Short mmCIF file of C-alpha atoms in Angstrom, two decimals:
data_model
loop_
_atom_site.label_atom_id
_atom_site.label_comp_id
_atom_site.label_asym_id
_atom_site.label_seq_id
_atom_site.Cartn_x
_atom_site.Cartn_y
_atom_site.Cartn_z
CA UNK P 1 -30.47 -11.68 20.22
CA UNK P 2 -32.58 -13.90 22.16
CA UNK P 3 -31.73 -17.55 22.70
CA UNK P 4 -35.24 -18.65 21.14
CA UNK P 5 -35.43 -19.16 17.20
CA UNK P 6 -38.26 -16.70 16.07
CA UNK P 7 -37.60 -18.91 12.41
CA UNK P 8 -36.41 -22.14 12.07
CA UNK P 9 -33.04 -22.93 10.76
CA UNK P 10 -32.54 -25.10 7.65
CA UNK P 11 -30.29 -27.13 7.35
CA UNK P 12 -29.04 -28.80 3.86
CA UNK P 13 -27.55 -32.38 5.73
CA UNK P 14 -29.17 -35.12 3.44
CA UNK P 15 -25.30 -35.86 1.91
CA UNK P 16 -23.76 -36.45 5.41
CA UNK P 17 -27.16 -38.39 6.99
CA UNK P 18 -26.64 -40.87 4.40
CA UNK P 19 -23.49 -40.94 4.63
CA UNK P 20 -23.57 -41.48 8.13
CA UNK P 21 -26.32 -43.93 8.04
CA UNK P 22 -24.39 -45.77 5.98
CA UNK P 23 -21.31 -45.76 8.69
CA UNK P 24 -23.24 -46.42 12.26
CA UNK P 25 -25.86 -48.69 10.04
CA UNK P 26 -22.63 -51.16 9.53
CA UNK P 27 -20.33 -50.57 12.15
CA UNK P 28 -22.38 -50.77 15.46
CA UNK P 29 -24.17 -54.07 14.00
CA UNK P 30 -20.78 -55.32 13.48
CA UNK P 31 -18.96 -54.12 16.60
CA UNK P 32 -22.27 -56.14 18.83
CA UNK P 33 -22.15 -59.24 16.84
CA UNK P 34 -26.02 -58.53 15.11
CA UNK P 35 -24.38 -59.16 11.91
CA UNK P 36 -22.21 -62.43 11.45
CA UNK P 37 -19.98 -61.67 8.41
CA UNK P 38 -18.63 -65.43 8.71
CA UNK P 39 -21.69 -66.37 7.00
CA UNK P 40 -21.87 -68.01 3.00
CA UNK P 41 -24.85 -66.29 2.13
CA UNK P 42 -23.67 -63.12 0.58
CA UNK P 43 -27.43 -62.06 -0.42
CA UNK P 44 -28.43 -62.24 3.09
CA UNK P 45 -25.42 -60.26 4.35
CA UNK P 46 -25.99 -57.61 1.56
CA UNK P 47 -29.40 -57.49 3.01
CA UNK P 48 -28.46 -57.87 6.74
CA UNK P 49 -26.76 -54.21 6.54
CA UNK P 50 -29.35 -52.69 4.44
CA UNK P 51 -31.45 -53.32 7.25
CA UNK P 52 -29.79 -52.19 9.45
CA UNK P 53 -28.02 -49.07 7.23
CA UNK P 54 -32.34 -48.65 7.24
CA UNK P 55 -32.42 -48.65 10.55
CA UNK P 56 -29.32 -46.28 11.63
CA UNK P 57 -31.19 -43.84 8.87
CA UNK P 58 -34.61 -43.76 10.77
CA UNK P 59 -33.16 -43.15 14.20
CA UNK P 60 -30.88 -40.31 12.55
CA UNK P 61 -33.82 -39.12 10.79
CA UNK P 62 -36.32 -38.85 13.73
CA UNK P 63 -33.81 -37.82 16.27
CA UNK P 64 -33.16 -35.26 13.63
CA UNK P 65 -36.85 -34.32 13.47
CA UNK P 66 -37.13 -34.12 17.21
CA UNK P 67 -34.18 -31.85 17.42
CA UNK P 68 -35.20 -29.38 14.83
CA UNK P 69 -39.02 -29.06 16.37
CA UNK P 70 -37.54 -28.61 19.57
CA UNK P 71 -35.89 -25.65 18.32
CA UNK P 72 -37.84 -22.92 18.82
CA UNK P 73 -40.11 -24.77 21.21
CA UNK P 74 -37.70 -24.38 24.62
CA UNK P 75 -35.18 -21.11 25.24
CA UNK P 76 -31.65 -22.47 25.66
CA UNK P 77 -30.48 -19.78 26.66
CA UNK P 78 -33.64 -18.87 29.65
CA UNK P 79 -34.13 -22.63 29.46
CA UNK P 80 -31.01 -24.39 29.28
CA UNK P 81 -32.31 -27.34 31.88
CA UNK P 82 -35.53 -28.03 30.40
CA UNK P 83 -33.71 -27.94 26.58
CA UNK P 84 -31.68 -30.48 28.16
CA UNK P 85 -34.44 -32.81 29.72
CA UNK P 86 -36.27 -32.76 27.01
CA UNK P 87 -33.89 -33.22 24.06
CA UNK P 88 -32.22 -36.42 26.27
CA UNK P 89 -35.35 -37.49 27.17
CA UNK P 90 -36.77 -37.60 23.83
CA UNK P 91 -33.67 -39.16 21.92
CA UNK P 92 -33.28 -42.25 24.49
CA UNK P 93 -37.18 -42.58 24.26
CA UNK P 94 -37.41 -42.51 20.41
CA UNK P 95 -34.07 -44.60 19.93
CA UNK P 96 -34.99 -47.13 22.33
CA UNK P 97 -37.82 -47.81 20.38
CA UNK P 98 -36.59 -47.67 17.01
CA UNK P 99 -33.91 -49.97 17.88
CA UNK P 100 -36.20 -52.63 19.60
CA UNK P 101 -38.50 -52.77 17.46
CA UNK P 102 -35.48 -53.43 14.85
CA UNK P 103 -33.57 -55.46 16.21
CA UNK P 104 -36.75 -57.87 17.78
CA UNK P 105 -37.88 -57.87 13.89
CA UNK P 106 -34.44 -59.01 13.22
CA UNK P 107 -34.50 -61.70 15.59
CA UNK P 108 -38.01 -63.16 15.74
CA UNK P 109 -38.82 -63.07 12.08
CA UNK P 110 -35.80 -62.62 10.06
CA UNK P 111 -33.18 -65.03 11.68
CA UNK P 112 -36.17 -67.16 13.86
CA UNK P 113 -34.36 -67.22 16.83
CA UNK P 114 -35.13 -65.99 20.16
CA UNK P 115 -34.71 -61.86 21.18
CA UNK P 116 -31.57 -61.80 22.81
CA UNK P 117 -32.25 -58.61 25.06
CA UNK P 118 -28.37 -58.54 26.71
CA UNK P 119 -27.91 -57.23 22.85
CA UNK P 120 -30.56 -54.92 22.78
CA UNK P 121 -29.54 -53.12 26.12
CA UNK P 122 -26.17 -53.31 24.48
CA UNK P 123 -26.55 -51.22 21.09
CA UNK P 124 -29.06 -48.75 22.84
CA UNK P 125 -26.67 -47.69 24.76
CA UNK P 126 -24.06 -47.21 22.21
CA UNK P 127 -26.61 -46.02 19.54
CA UNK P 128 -27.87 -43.60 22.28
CA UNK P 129 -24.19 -42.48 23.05
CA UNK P 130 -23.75 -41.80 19.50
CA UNK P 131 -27.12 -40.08 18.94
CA UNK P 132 -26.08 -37.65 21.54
CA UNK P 133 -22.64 -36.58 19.63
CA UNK P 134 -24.43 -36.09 16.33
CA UNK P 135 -26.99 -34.03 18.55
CA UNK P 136 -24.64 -31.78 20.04
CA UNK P 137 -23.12 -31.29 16.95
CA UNK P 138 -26.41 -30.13 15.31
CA UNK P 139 -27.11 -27.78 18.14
CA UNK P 140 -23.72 -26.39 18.09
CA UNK P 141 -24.74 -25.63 14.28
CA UNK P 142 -28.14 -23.91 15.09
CA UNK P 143 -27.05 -22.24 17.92
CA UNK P 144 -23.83 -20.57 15.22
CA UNK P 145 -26.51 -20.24 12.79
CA UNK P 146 -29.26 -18.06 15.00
CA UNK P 147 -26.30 -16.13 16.51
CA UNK P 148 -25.28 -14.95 13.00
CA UNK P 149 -28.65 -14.28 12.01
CA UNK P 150 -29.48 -12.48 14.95
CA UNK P 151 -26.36 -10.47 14.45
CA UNK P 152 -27.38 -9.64 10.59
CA UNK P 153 -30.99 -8.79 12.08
CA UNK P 154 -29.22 -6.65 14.57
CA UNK P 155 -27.47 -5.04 11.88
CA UNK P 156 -30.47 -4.61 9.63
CA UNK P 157 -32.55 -3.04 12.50
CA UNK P 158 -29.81 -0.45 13.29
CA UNK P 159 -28.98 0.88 9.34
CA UNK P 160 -33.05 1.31 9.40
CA UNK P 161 -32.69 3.24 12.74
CA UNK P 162 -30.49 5.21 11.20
CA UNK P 163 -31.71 5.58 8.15
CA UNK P 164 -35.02 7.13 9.59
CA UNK P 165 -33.12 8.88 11.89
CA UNK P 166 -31.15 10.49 8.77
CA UNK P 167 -34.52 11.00 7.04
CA UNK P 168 -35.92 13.17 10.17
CA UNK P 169 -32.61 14.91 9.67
CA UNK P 170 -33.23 15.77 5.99
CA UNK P 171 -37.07 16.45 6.64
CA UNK P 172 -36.60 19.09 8.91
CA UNK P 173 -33.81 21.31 7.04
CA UNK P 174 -36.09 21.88 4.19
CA UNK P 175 -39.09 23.40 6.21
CA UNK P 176 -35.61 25.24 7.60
CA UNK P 177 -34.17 26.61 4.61
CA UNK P 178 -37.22 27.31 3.28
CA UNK P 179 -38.60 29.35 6.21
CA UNK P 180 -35.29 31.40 5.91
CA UNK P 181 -35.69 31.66 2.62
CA UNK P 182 -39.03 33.61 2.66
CA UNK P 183 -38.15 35.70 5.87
CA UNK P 184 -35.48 36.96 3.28
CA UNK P 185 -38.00 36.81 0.05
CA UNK P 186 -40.43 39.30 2.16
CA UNK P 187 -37.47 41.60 3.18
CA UNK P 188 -36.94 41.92 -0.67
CA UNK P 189 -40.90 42.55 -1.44
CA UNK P 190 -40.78 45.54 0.48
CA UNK P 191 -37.56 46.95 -0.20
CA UNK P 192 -37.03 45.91 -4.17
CA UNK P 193 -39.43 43.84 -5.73
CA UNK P 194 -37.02 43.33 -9.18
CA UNK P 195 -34.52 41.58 -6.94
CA UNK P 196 -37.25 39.54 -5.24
CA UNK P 197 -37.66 38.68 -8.95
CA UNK P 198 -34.23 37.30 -9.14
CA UNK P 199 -34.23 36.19 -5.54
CA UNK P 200 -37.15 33.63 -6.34
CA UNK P 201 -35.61 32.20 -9.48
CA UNK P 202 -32.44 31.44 -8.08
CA UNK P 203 -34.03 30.26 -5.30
CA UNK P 204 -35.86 27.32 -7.45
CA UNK P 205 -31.89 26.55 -8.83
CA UNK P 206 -30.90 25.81 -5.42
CA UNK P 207 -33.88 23.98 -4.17
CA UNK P 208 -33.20 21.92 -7.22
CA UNK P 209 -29.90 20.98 -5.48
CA UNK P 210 -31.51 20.25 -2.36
CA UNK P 211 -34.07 18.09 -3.93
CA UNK P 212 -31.90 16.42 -6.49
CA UNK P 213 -29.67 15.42 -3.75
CA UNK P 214 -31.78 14.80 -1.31
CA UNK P 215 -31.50 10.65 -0.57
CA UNK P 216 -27.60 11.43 -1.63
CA UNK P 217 -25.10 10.63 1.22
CA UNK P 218 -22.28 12.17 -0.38
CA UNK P 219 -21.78 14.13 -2.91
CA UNK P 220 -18.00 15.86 -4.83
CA UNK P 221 -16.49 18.91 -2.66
CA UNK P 222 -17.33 20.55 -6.55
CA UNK P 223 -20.48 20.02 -6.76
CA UNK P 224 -21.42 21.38 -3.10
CA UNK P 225 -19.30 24.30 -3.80
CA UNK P 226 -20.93 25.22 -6.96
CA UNK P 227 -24.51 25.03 -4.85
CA UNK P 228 -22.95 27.41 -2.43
CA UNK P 229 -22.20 29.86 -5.15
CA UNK P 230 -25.61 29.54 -6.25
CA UNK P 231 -27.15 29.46 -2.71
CA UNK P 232 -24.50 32.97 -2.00
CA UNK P 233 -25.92 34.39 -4.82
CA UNK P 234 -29.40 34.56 -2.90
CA UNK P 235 -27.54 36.12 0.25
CA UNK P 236 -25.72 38.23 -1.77
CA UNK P 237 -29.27 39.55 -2.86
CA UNK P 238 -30.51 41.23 -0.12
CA UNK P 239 -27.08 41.72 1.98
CA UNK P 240 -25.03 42.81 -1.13
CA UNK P 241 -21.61 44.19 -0.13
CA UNK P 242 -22.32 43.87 3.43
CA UNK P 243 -21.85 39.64 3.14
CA UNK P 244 -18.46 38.53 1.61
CA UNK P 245 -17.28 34.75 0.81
CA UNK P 246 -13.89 34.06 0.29
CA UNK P 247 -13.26 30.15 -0.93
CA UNK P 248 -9.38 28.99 -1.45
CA UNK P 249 -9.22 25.84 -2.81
CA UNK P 250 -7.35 24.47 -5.11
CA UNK P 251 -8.85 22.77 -8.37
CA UNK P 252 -7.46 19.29 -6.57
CA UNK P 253 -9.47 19.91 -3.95
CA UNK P 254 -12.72 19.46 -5.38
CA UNK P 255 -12.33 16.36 -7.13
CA UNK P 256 -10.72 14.68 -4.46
CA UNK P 257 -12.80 15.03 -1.42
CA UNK P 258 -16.97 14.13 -0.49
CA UNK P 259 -19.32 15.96 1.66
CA UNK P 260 -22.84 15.34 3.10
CA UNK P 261 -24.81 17.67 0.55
CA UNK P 262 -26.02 21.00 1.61
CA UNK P 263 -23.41 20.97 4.81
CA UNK P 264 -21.63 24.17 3.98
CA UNK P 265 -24.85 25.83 3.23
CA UNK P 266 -26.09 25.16 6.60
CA UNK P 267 -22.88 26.52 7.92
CA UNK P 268 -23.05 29.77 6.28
CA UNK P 269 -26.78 30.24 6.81
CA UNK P 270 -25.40 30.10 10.40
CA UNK P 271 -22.90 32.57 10.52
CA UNK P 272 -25.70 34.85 8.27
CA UNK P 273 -27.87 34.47 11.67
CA UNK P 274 -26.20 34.97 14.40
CA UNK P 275 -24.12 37.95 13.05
CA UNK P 276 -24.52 41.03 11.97
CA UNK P 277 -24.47 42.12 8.49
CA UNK P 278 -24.77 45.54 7.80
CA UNK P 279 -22.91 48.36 6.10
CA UNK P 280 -21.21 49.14 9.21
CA UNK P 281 -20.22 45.63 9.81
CA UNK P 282 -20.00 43.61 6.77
CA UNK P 283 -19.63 40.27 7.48
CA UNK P 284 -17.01 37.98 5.97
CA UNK P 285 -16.70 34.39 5.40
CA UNK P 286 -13.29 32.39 4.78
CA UNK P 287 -13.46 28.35 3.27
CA UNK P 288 -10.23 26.54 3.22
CA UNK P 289 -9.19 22.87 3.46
CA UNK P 290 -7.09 21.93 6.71
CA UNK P 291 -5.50 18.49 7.26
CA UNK P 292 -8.52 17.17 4.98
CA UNK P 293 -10.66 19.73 7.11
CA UNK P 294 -12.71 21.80 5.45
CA UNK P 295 -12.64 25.10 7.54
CA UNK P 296 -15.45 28.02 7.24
CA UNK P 297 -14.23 30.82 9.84
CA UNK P 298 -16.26 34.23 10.59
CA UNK P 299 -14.88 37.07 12.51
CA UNK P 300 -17.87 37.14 15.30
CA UNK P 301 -20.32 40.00 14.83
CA UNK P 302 -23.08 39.24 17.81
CA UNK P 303 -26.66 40.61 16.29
CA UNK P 304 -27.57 43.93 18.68
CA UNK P 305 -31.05 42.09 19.16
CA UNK P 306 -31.06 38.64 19.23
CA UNK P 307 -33.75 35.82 19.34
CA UNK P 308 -33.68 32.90 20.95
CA UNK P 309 -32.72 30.05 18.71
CA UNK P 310 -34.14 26.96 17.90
CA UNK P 311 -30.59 25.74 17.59
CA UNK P 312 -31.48 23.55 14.91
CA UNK P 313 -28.51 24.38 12.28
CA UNK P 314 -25.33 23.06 13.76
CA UNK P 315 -27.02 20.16 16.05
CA UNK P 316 -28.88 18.80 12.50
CA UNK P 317 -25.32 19.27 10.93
CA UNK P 318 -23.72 17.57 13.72
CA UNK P 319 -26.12 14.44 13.58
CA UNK P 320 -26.20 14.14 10.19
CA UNK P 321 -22.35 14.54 10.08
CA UNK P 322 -21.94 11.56 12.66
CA UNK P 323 -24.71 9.38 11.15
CA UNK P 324 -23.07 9.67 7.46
CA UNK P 325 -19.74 9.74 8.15
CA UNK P 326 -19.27 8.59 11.52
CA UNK P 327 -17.24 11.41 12.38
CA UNK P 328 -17.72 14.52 14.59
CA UNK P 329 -17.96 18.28 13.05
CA UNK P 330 -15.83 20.86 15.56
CA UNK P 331 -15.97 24.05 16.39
CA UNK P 332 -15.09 27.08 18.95
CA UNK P 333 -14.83 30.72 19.01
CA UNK P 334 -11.57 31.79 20.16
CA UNK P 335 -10.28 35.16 20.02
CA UNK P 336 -13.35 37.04 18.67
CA UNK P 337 -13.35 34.29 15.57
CA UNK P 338 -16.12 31.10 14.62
CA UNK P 339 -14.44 28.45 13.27
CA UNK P 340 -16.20 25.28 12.10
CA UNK P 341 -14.41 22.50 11.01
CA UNK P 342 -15.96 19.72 8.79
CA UNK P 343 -13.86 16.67 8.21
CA UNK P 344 -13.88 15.81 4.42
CA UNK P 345 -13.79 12.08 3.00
CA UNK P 346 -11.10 11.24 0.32
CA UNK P 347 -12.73 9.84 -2.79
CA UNK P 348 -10.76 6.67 -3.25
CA UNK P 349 -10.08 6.16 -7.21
#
């Protein structure tokens, strides 16, 4: 946040300037002796502090002015000095004047007697003392005010930054999954063209997932589970026997816990590429919840020719994880074994 107001601040004061109007418009005159309340005439001490309740009013209201176009005029914070100079300078200038041209009206042509200037030096001071509270008190205010808003702009800017960073996220595992998906579609072509069949109509079920959920954050353990059978199903098309998926959950479990969508997919598709699955090496694939971890393990299988990866899987998963959730996915592969872990959020009811 910068010190300069890129908008001004409103202010809704009109209550307390009359009210305070009303105050310094019939104490000051009274504390310098500008209104004699020893007088008979009530009428003309009704209207002695009504003109001067008129006059407290227009040096509130145009020190008031002053202030508020000042605002985003001069930097206090890269120009605290010449904020200073010119908000001082400005209210002794303007109240000066307001108060001798007042108070020489009041003298010359209300009462007919001579200005008495001793009393004019005399209430511009005080007025000017006074004008200087009430001024510091209004910047205080405005300077709360922009620090709040520049907070809430702050605030505003980063869920954007996120959010688009979390879109790029999302934008880049469908061209992902779907790339995958027709490597595997083509394998099928040539091998078994029935089960390429089968392979492109689930396929459309679980893109359906993908899409439907797509601007989701969350969604229910179940439901992500369920698209895993589904997406399996696809695996289980061209790898058959060779690719194995053990889940043990309880029913509990998936009503009770929220996951960024498509998560364990991405997992699994990752263990599918960077092992082998053959009929010599079928590969096998354990889900289980862990101290509200979810945990998807893999006995490590390392591919006899492998290409270099783009590495996009787990570091999308990662940054997604963090963005949504604000917490960090682990993993490691001790002892011959991958073993993700994915911290699960507890649906509160």
């Amino acid at each position: 946040m910068t010190g300069k107001f890129s908008e001004k601040i409103i202010i809704k004061d009109g209550f307390i300037m009359s009210v305070g109007s009303i105050f310094f418009g019939a104490v000051i005159p009274n504390a310098t002796g500008l209104i004699q309340n020893s007088t008979s005439d009530i009428s003309f001490l009704i209207f002695s502090y009504l003109y001067f309740i008129a006059s407290a009013f227009f040096i509130w209201f145009g020190n008031r002015w002053i202030l508020i176009f000042l605002q985003d005029k001069v930097d206090w914070l890269n120009n605290p000095f010449k904020k200073v100079f010119y908000l001082v300078t400005s209210n002794i200038i303007y109240t000066s004047a307001v108060l001798i041209l007042f108070i020489s009206v009041w003298y010359a042509l209300i009462l007919g007697e001579s200005i008495v200037w001793q009393k004019i030096h005399f209430n511009i001071l005080i007025c000017v003392i006074c004008v200087f509270f009430i001024t510091h008190i209004y910047e205080t205010f405005f300077l709360i005010k922009a620090r709040e808003t520049g907070m809430l702009k702050e605030e505003q800017l980063e869920r954007s930054k996120i959010q688009a960073e979390l879109e790029a996220l999302k934008n880049q595992i469908d061209p992902h999954f779907m790339f995958n998906s027709l490597n595997n579609l083509t394998h099928l072509i040539d091998v078994s063209p029935p089960i390429a069949k089968q392979y492109v109509e689930n396929l459309a079920d679980v893109y359906r997932y993908i899409l439907r959920n797509k601007d989701n954050k969350l969604v229910l353990l179940e439901d992500e589970i369920l698209f895993l059978n589904r997406y399996f199903s696809l695996l289980s098309l061209r790898y058959s026997a060779n690719l194995n998926l053990g889940i043990k959950l309880t029913e509990s479990d998936y009503s009770q816990y929220l996951i960024p969508p498509v998560s364990i997919m991405i997992a699994v598709e990752n263990a599918v590429k960077h092992n082998e699955v053959s009929e010599e090496n079928p590969l096998q694939l354990d889900i289980e919840l862990n101290n509200d971890n979810l945990v998807i393990s893999n006995k490590i299988i390392m591919k006899k020719s492998v290409r270099e990866s783009s590495k996009i899987g787990l570091k999308n998963l990662a940054e997604r994880y963090k963005i949504i959730t604000g917490r960090e996915i682990n993993y490691n592969s001790d002892n011959g074994n991958f073993v993700l872990l994915l911290p699960m959020l507890k649906l509160n009811y």
